[in-house]
């Protein structure tokens, strides 16, 4: 009996000591239930600029010659043919040919040879020699060669590791090896093995270098106001100033009311 009472007293003392801790304002383990959070596109305070628009510096601004939803990346003859009409946007300048030579020697010469005549080193190991200087290949369009690099076909795998702007340089270099364009280009490796620097591909250039700015939601403007409001022009590294109008006030009021209802809903959930 004495032992039982001692045990009961010990439990009561622990309980009495724990009560003040439960009544304090400090919460140690909230399971992240109470923290500031913002819904997607929820305006902040009195601004119409969304708090989460496009992640700056992450949205391409130049697009692509042919998106995957337009023409698939399938390695099929009809797919490659559908890329034939793409126009080569890169002039065959000296810098383009030099860059094309670098990527050709790194990726293509092992099979096609240093002069694209189908005598690469892989031929000695059973790889068929594909000559790119024949009349058949000369008759292909730039877009077709671009598509072969993009998709691959048959024994050739896709070479998407060559970024799009560099693929056009490879196309220009192949054209020069074919004798098209009237320019003579150097052949062979750019440097002995192990040399780096500008003799190997550098950092990726696929990421954008111009942020896509936010625009004032023109859908809030109506009638003549929308027609009279100037169209924002994207600028590098800067956001476009918002177009002010009398209807902005009502739009802000509507956004504030939405936020108020949202906050009250969250409060009820917490309680």
mmCIF file of N, CA and C in Angstrom, residues 88-97 168-169 172 183:
data_model
loop_
_atom_site.group_PDB
_atom_site.id
_atom_site.type_symbol
_atom_site.label_atom_id
_atom_site.label_comp_id
_atom_site.label_asym_id
_atom_site.label_seq_id
_atom_site.Cartn_x
_atom_site.Cartn_y
_atom_site.Cartn_z
ATOM 1 N N UNK A 88 16.929 27.301 -91.523
ATOM 2 C CA UNK A 88 18.157 27.488 -90.743
ATOM 3 C C UNK A 88 18.283 28.959 -90.365
ATOM 4 N N UNK A 89 18.196 29.278 -89.068
ATOM 5 C CA UNK A 89 18.249 30.694 -88.672
ATOM 6 C C UNK A 89 19.665 31.230 -88.471
ATOM 7 N N UNK A 90 20.690 30.374 -88.598
ATOM 8 C CA UNK A 90 22.060 30.768 -88.279
ATOM 9 C C UNK A 90 22.871 30.951 -89.550
ATOM 10 N N UNK A 91 23.372 32.138 -89.823
ATOM 11 C CA UNK A 91 24.224 32.327 -91.003
ATOM 12 C C UNK A 91 25.528 31.540 -90.857
ATOM 13 N N UNK A 92 26.089 31.149 -91.988
ATOM 14 C CA UNK A 92 27.328 30.369 -91.977
ATOM 15 C C UNK A 92 28.531 31.299 -91.822
ATOM 16 N N UNK A 93 28.615 31.953 -90.682
ATOM 17 C CA UNK A 93 29.728 32.857 -90.409
ATOM 18 C C UNK A 93 30.949 32.050 -89.961
ATOM 19 N N UNK A 94 32.068 32.734 -89.849
ATOM 20 C CA UNK A 94 33.292 32.054 -89.411
ATOM 21 C C UNK A 94 33.144 31.494 -87.998
ATOM 22 N N UNK A 95 32.488 32.251 -87.130
ATOM 23 C CA UNK A 95 32.307 31.772 -85.754
ATOM 24 C C UNK A 95 31.372 30.570 -85.718
ATOM 25 N N UNK A 96 30.346 30.568 -86.568
ATOM 26 C CA UNK A 96 29.435 29.436 -86.620
ATOM 27 C C UNK A 96 30.150 28.187 -87.130
ATOM 28 N N UNK A 97 30.964 28.345 -88.160
ATOM 29 C CA UNK A 97 31.693 27.201 -88.706
ATOM 30 C C UNK A 97 32.726 26.676 -87.713
ATOM 31 N N UNK A 168 22.654 24.000 -85.376
ATOM 32 C CA UNK A 168 22.677 24.738 -86.640
ATOM 33 C C UNK A 168 24.115 25.020 -87.069
ATOM 34 N N UNK A 169 25.016 25.211 -86.117
ATOM 35 C CA UNK A 169 26.426 25.382 -86.466
ATOM 36 C C UNK A 169 26.988 24.101 -87.059
ATOM 37 N N UNK A 172 25.821 23.924 -90.612
ATOM 38 C CA UNK A 172 26.618 24.807 -91.468
ATOM 39 C C UNK A 172 27.985 24.202 -91.762
ATOM 40 N N UNK A 183 32.788 28.073 -98.854
ATOM 41 C CA UNK A 183 33.745 28.330 -97.785
ATOM 42 C C UNK A 183 34.567 27.075 -97.511
#
